[in-house]
XYZ file of C-alpha atoms in Angstrom:
451
model
C 0.090 0.159 0.009
C 1.173 3.314 -1.373
C 1.996 5.927 1.668
C 2.211 9.618 1.838
C 5.989 10.957 0.239
C 6.081 14.348 -0.356
C 9.524 15.267 -2.473
C 10.287 19.027 -2.355
C 10.929 20.227 -6.299
C 8.349 17.166 -7.292
C 5.600 19.381 -8.822
C 2.155 17.102 -8.741
C -0.671 19.043 -10.538
C -3.860 18.993 -9.479
C -6.417 17.686 -12.388
C -7.993 20.771 -12.888
C -4.544 21.856 -12.891
C -3.131 19.787 -14.992
C -5.811 21.306 -17.576
C -4.723 24.585 -17.294
C -1.215 23.325 -18.392
C -2.199 20.320 -21.111
C -3.231 24.218 -22.786
C 0.189 25.799 -22.659
C 1.477 23.626 -23.941
C -0.925 22.987 -26.409
C -0.408 26.928 -27.275
C 2.741 26.618 -27.359
C 2.704 23.302 -29.666
C 0.752 25.095 -32.564
C 3.228 28.430 -32.266
C 5.570 26.806 -32.928
C 4.147 24.227 -35.843
C 2.882 27.569 -37.053
C 6.596 28.980 -37.882
C 8.057 25.639 -39.295
C 9.244 23.410 -36.600
C 9.520 19.566 -35.793
C 8.898 18.134 -32.987
C 11.312 15.555 -31.098
C 11.050 13.285 -28.187
C 14.693 12.093 -26.816
C 15.963 9.975 -23.894
C 15.299 10.590 -20.876
C 19.217 10.202 -19.786
C 22.137 10.186 -20.583
C 25.816 9.015 -20.067
C 27.625 11.604 -17.413
C 30.738 12.033 -19.654
C 28.995 14.274 -21.564
C 26.901 15.880 -19.173
C 29.537 16.706 -17.207
C 31.424 18.738 -19.060
C 32.198 22.273 -19.840
C 28.734 24.127 -19.966
C 26.087 24.681 -17.365
C 27.796 26.746 -14.002
C 26.501 24.588 -10.636
C 24.959 22.399 -12.563
C 23.883 19.550 -10.359
C 22.856 15.901 -11.852
C 20.666 13.454 -10.820
C 22.229 10.061 -12.040
C 20.633 6.798 -12.870
C 21.575 2.927 -12.124
C 19.213 -0.319 -11.484
C 19.302 -2.104 -8.994
C 20.190 -5.191 -10.674
C 22.485 -3.517 -13.348
C 25.467 -5.505 -14.735
C 28.837 -4.024 -12.751
C 29.844 -3.453 -16.462
C 26.756 -0.959 -17.124
C 29.211 1.058 -13.933
C 32.016 1.488 -17.048
C 29.678 3.959 -18.033
C 26.695 5.554 -15.997
C 23.823 7.337 -16.828
C 22.325 10.656 -15.784
C 19.065 12.638 -16.831
C 19.292 15.405 -18.405
C 19.780 18.923 -17.072
C 17.883 20.749 -19.736
C 17.405 19.563 -24.076
C 20.064 21.502 -25.211
C 22.716 18.288 -24.499
C 20.333 15.636 -25.349
C 19.776 17.791 -28.926
C 23.035 17.684 -29.520
C 23.721 14.784 -29.776
C 20.491 13.456 -31.345
C 21.431 16.040 -34.421
C 25.279 13.610 -34.180
C 23.070 10.498 -34.497
C 21.534 11.823 -37.332
C 22.715 14.360 -39.168
C 22.037 11.776 -42.391
C 18.531 11.719 -41.942
C 17.782 15.610 -41.448
C 17.549 18.469 -43.299
C 19.751 21.839 -42.261
C 18.784 24.242 -41.499
C 16.773 22.187 -38.968
C 14.048 23.065 -36.407
C 13.293 21.641 -33.861
C 10.746 21.723 -30.895
C 11.241 19.943 -27.743
C 8.729 20.104 -24.987
C 9.945 17.306 -22.029
C 11.041 16.677 -18.759
C 14.766 17.642 -17.110
C 16.157 17.278 -13.663
C 18.146 19.259 -11.847
C 19.357 18.325 -8.292
C 18.963 22.018 -7.313
C 17.075 23.501 -4.092
C 14.232 24.201 -5.008
C 12.882 27.225 -4.608
C 9.960 29.698 -6.196
C 9.262 28.397 -9.562
C 12.580 26.589 -9.136
C 12.201 22.475 -9.009
C 14.111 19.255 -9.236
C 11.209 18.047 -11.918
C 10.119 20.637 -14.159
C 8.616 20.476 -17.879
C 10.372 22.303 -20.713
C 9.441 23.735 -23.821
C 12.732 24.267 -26.479
C 13.016 25.568 -29.594
C 16.536 25.438 -32.002
C 17.732 26.058 -35.668
C 20.363 23.996 -36.366
C 22.652 24.107 -39.552
C 25.058 21.953 -40.400
C 29.075 24.885 -41.595
C 27.205 27.899 -40.822
C 24.292 29.420 -39.083
C 22.473 32.714 -40.935
C 22.638 35.245 -38.353
C 18.627 36.034 -39.400
C 17.585 32.989 -37.645
C 19.015 34.964 -34.295
C 16.379 37.432 -34.625
C 13.027 34.699 -36.232
C 13.738 32.613 -32.316
C 13.036 35.830 -29.546
C 10.190 36.636 -31.927
C 8.624 33.133 -32.335
C 8.535 32.373 -28.618
C 6.797 36.199 -28.595
C 4.525 34.939 -30.444
C 4.117 31.765 -28.583
C 3.413 34.344 -25.718
C 0.875 36.255 -27.367
C -0.906 32.908 -27.792
C -1.009 32.616 -23.971
C -1.717 36.029 -23.375
C -5.529 34.881 -24.324
C -5.736 32.890 -21.361
C -4.623 35.275 -19.236
C -0.735 35.009 -18.997
C 1.141 37.958 -18.864
C 2.912 39.662 -21.009
C 6.517 39.982 -21.412
C 10.167 41.564 -22.164
C 12.427 39.426 -24.340
C 15.698 40.727 -22.740
C 19.033 40.336 -25.125
C 22.254 40.757 -24.915
C 25.953 39.996 -27.448
C 28.121 37.588 -26.412
C 30.450 38.743 -29.260
C 29.202 42.581 -27.507
C 30.542 41.608 -24.191
C 33.756 39.229 -24.511
C 34.227 42.184 -27.153
C 33.876 45.390 -25.215
C 36.394 43.326 -21.978
C 39.110 42.670 -24.726
C 38.662 46.998 -25.767
C 39.495 46.927 -21.753
C 42.784 44.577 -22.284
C 40.921 41.804 -19.718
C 41.662 38.211 -20.953
C 40.124 36.211 -18.539
C 36.890 36.593 -20.416
C 35.422 33.414 -18.499
C 35.779 35.251 -15.328
C 33.690 38.156 -16.067
C 31.090 37.233 -17.982
C 30.525 35.048 -15.039
C 30.697 38.084 -12.413
C 28.020 40.079 -14.788
C 25.586 36.995 -14.970
C 25.533 37.876 -11.101
C 24.504 41.583 -11.400
C 20.762 41.053 -10.657
C 21.714 39.157 -8.138
C 23.817 40.353 -6.265
C 24.171 43.745 -6.959
C 26.942 46.315 -8.558
C 28.909 46.739 -5.527
C 29.571 43.218 -5.447
C 29.532 42.218 -9.508
C 32.398 44.975 -9.737
C 34.177 43.798 -6.512
C 33.981 39.980 -8.085
C 35.626 41.313 -11.693
C 38.556 42.657 -9.229
C 38.981 39.971 -7.585
C 37.715 36.617 -11.056
C 39.473 38.973 -13.183
C 41.709 41.266 -12.333
C 39.594 43.556 -13.540
C 41.459 47.572 -11.865
C 38.631 50.527 -10.629
C 38.302 51.548 -14.274
C 37.911 48.493 -15.962
C 34.584 47.857 -13.504
C 33.597 51.461 -14.171
C 33.354 50.631 -17.546
C 31.208 47.515 -17.466
C 28.816 48.715 -15.087
C 28.464 51.685 -16.828
C 27.806 48.780 -19.932
C 26.053 46.578 -18.139
C 23.242 49.602 -16.893
C 22.505 49.515 -20.060
C 19.270 49.219 -21.439
C 16.426 49.880 -23.986
C 14.163 49.040 -26.401
C 15.009 50.905 -29.404
C 18.562 51.104 -31.180
C 19.454 54.488 -29.462
C 21.919 52.434 -27.218
C 24.143 51.765 -29.651
C 25.119 55.382 -28.851
C 25.024 54.440 -25.410
C 27.804 51.969 -25.652
C 30.096 53.905 -28.654
C 30.812 56.933 -25.982
C 32.165 55.113 -23.648
C 34.648 54.920 -25.343
C 35.959 51.604 -26.150
C 36.441 50.207 -29.611
C 37.286 46.289 -30.412
C 36.198 44.371 -33.582
C 34.434 41.640 -31.609
C 32.749 44.355 -29.996
C 31.493 45.632 -33.275
C 30.323 42.560 -34.732
C 28.588 42.108 -31.325
C 27.315 45.408 -31.422
C 25.731 45.408 -34.670
C 23.811 42.170 -34.211
C 22.172 43.104 -31.621
C 21.028 45.834 -32.939
C 19.584 43.722 -36.308
C 18.004 42.233 -33.328
C 16.361 45.384 -31.552
C 15.782 46.979 -35.039
C 13.928 43.681 -36.242
C 11.599 43.044 -33.494
C 10.377 46.753 -32.984
C 9.304 46.372 -36.352
C 7.089 42.527 -35.524
C 6.277 43.451 -31.614
C 7.784 46.880 -30.505
C 8.714 46.966 -26.471
C 8.655 42.990 -26.602
C 12.498 42.720 -27.381
C 14.646 45.085 -24.663
C 18.620 45.250 -25.257
C 19.542 44.715 -21.443
C 23.712 44.933 -20.903
C 24.025 42.978 -18.084
C 22.558 39.521 -19.683
C 25.495 37.367 -20.166
C 23.551 33.753 -18.910
C 26.334 30.633 -17.196
C 26.234 28.500 -20.111
C 30.139 28.485 -21.552
C 28.650 27.625 -24.809
C 26.831 30.667 -25.761
C 28.628 32.501 -29.125
C 26.584 34.960 -30.225
C 22.752 36.393 -28.886
C 21.682 35.358 -25.914
C 18.303 36.048 -24.035
C 16.387 35.320 -20.748
C 12.612 36.733 -20.349
C 10.910 38.986 -18.158
C 7.375 37.972 -16.649
C 5.311 41.477 -16.610
C 4.329 42.031 -12.643
C 6.379 38.858 -12.145
C 9.731 39.862 -12.042
C 11.267 38.631 -9.095
C 10.766 35.032 -10.450
C 13.978 35.193 -12.224
C 13.722 34.241 -16.500
C 10.538 32.305 -17.714
C 12.150 32.007 -21.164
C 16.476 32.264 -21.984
C 19.194 30.638 -24.469
C 21.045 31.736 -27.432
C 23.111 31.588 -30.193
C 25.776 28.909 -30.247
C 28.408 27.368 -32.248
C 30.632 24.179 -31.671
C 28.120 22.628 -28.930
C 27.497 19.750 -32.024
C 30.226 18.311 -32.991
C 31.264 15.522 -34.787
C 34.816 15.954 -35.423
C 34.585 16.674 -39.153
C 31.799 18.901 -39.487
C 30.675 21.170 -36.814
C 26.347 22.472 -36.152
C 25.619 25.632 -34.898
C 22.661 27.010 -34.206
C 19.991 28.747 -31.672
C 18.002 28.058 -29.809
C 15.554 29.697 -26.416
C 13.869 27.256 -24.191
C 10.223 28.691 -21.818
C 10.597 26.864 -18.334
C 7.040 25.739 -18.531
C 7.355 24.491 -14.797
C 8.555 27.840 -13.479
C 5.212 29.321 -15.545
C 2.930 27.205 -14.110
C 3.933 27.624 -10.330
C 2.306 31.447 -10.905
C -0.271 30.407 -13.296
C -1.786 28.175 -10.603
C -0.028 28.891 -8.153
C -0.459 31.064 -4.843
C -1.764 33.725 -6.100
C -3.976 31.567 -8.825
C -4.329 33.360 -11.891
C -5.656 30.653 -14.338
C -8.249 27.764 -14.055
C -10.210 25.247 -15.905
C -14.252 24.975 -15.853
C -13.979 21.799 -14.517
C -11.641 19.640 -12.919
C -12.986 16.316 -15.217
C -13.043 16.511 -19.307
C -16.241 14.799 -19.018
C -19.233 17.201 -20.336
C -21.773 15.005 -19.891
C -22.786 12.108 -16.804
C -25.276 9.473 -17.588
C -27.507 8.570 -15.256
C -27.833 4.828 -13.672
C -31.176 4.309 -12.703
C -30.797 0.713 -10.864
C -27.796 -1.630 -12.902
C -29.949 -3.756 -14.687
C -29.527 -0.478 -16.699
C -26.521 -0.350 -17.013
C -24.966 -1.509 -20.487
C -28.760 1.386 -21.724
C -26.572 3.903 -19.884
C -22.887 2.675 -21.497
C -24.971 2.758 -25.349
C -25.906 5.619 -25.095
C -22.800 6.899 -23.689
C -21.136 4.729 -26.697
C -23.329 7.456 -28.923
C -22.824 10.588 -27.738
C -18.257 9.996 -27.327
C -18.719 8.766 -31.025
C -20.265 12.093 -31.765
C -17.111 13.722 -29.751
C -18.575 14.300 -26.441
C -16.810 13.599 -23.540
C -19.099 11.072 -21.427
C -19.014 9.697 -18.036
C -21.432 6.739 -16.876
C -22.109 7.285 -13.405
C -20.258 4.446 -11.120
C -23.305 3.802 -8.682
C -26.793 2.925 -9.500
C -28.525 5.345 -6.556
C -31.437 8.156 -6.619
C -31.220 11.287 -9.387
C -29.866 13.739 -6.472
C -26.668 12.175 -5.320
C -26.105 11.624 -9.411
C -26.346 15.010 -9.778
C -24.536 16.099 -6.841
C -21.379 14.290 -7.531
C -21.336 15.399 -11.247
C -21.716 18.329 -10.042
C -19.028 17.933 -7.963
C -15.984 17.420 -10.174
C -17.975 20.738 -12.716
C -19.702 17.924 -14.948
C -22.460 20.362 -16.589
C -25.071 17.494 -17.888
C -26.927 14.464 -16.748
C -28.189 13.024 -18.625
C -31.375 9.763 -17.820
C -33.660 7.602 -18.722
C -35.742 6.009 -18.692
C -38.233 3.265 -19.463
C -40.830 6.098 -20.230
C -40.881 9.115 -20.776
C -37.245 7.787 -22.682
C -33.840 9.745 -23.096
C -33.902 13.348 -21.920
C -30.548 16.136 -20.281
C -30.615 18.713 -17.661
C -27.669 20.822 -17.847
C -27.982 21.059 -13.383
C -26.053 24.700 -14.130
C -29.262 26.256 -14.628
C -32.079 23.476 -14.066
C -33.234 23.645 -18.096
C -34.309 19.871 -18.800
C -35.283 18.769 -22.064
C -35.996 16.088 -23.486
C -32.562 15.098 -25.796
C -31.711 11.925 -28.873
C -28.451 10.380 -28.616
C -27.662 10.454 -31.982
C -28.897 14.409 -32.527
C -28.190 16.570 -28.705
C -24.666 18.470 -28.506
C -23.943 20.911 -25.984
C -23.230 23.917 -26.639
C -19.070 24.710 -28.324
C -17.451 25.891 -24.898
C -19.354 23.506 -22.989
C -18.047 20.591 -25.366
C -14.410 20.692 -23.530
C -13.312 22.128 -20.249
C -11.622 26.274 -20.652
C -9.152 27.672 -18.927
C -11.014 31.495 -17.839
C -8.478 34.366 -16.045
C -9.239 33.902 -12.020
C -7.518 36.559 -10.197
C -4.618 38.435 -11.808
C -2.129 37.795 -9.200
C 0.135 39.368 -6.770
C 2.277 41.530 -9.340
C 5.666 42.313 -7.152
């Protein structure tokens, strides 16, 4: 017999909340497919040797082993993937001969991280990724496309009541070029320090730049001035140039970021914002980087992030550069159905009609009626036990089922809308509920608590 054994960091939504999650996922899939992204599903485990490669900073991996496994398996231990990028890179290398490049894919799967659970952060959670991967060379315009597709996805989610977002963008070439223009050489240390800007503030970042990157007071001042620049137009470029630092890589990154912001402004003004403190704590990014804030819930942190990587996937002969962005579905859900609930399903079960059973001897007829309705696309359940009509109506009401179907040998078939009390004669081959009642809907409940 199973006993209660709650584990923190492993969300298990109630049925009504799962309906909300599935609706979110359906809208994401629809948006991604509208933009030409094909669905993939990769395995849950990868060799620890692949997962432990340099890449993500401060990651913790769940190792996997079989209790009665072959001792030889210990020589190639496995772990649960902590994101969808590493398995996707492996998938591309293994299946390159069967793919047409540039290859656009989306994945919506669980991932696992052994970090400390906190607000919006889980040990098991669903991510929704889109990536574009090319063979040898990736066109720059995909760095513009990817965040705009995610902005389009959030526009679709806004129909449910999901708050709008700001997609914050920067470019690693801009950051690296600026640091090199200041004669700093430990670029990873510079990026790691800037990536902590929002967590620890500029003063502490300056101390990290001095301790880890060897930055002088003047170099710290210049880097912190760069990190303070933010704009939703290409005017930010003039602010960067005014800092008086010159470097070819800086110019290249600045041009790329200007192109992204200008293109985004034409499609959805104000959604993509250049924020030059964005660094991203992943070493494999080489170009554009993105983070996303849910407006009114900025303390949640980034709900969607990604960037360009030029050499994550390679088979030794060919390199497959790519650009991608990942939405934390479970993190988003923590706001949508959490303590300050924003969305709810109109009912907790898919069932639109409950067929009542007056006597167990009549169950076969009830089952036949239910099947008639199901064949016409109406979700139906049959009462679990014969009982008085009032009890069966209460059974439906507790689950939010709007209609109860009665079969009487004398009067025939009748259906009751238990919300209004209206009861009418009905033919199971003709009757249908209104379109809005066929399936559960997701509705806005509360604006939520803004930060």
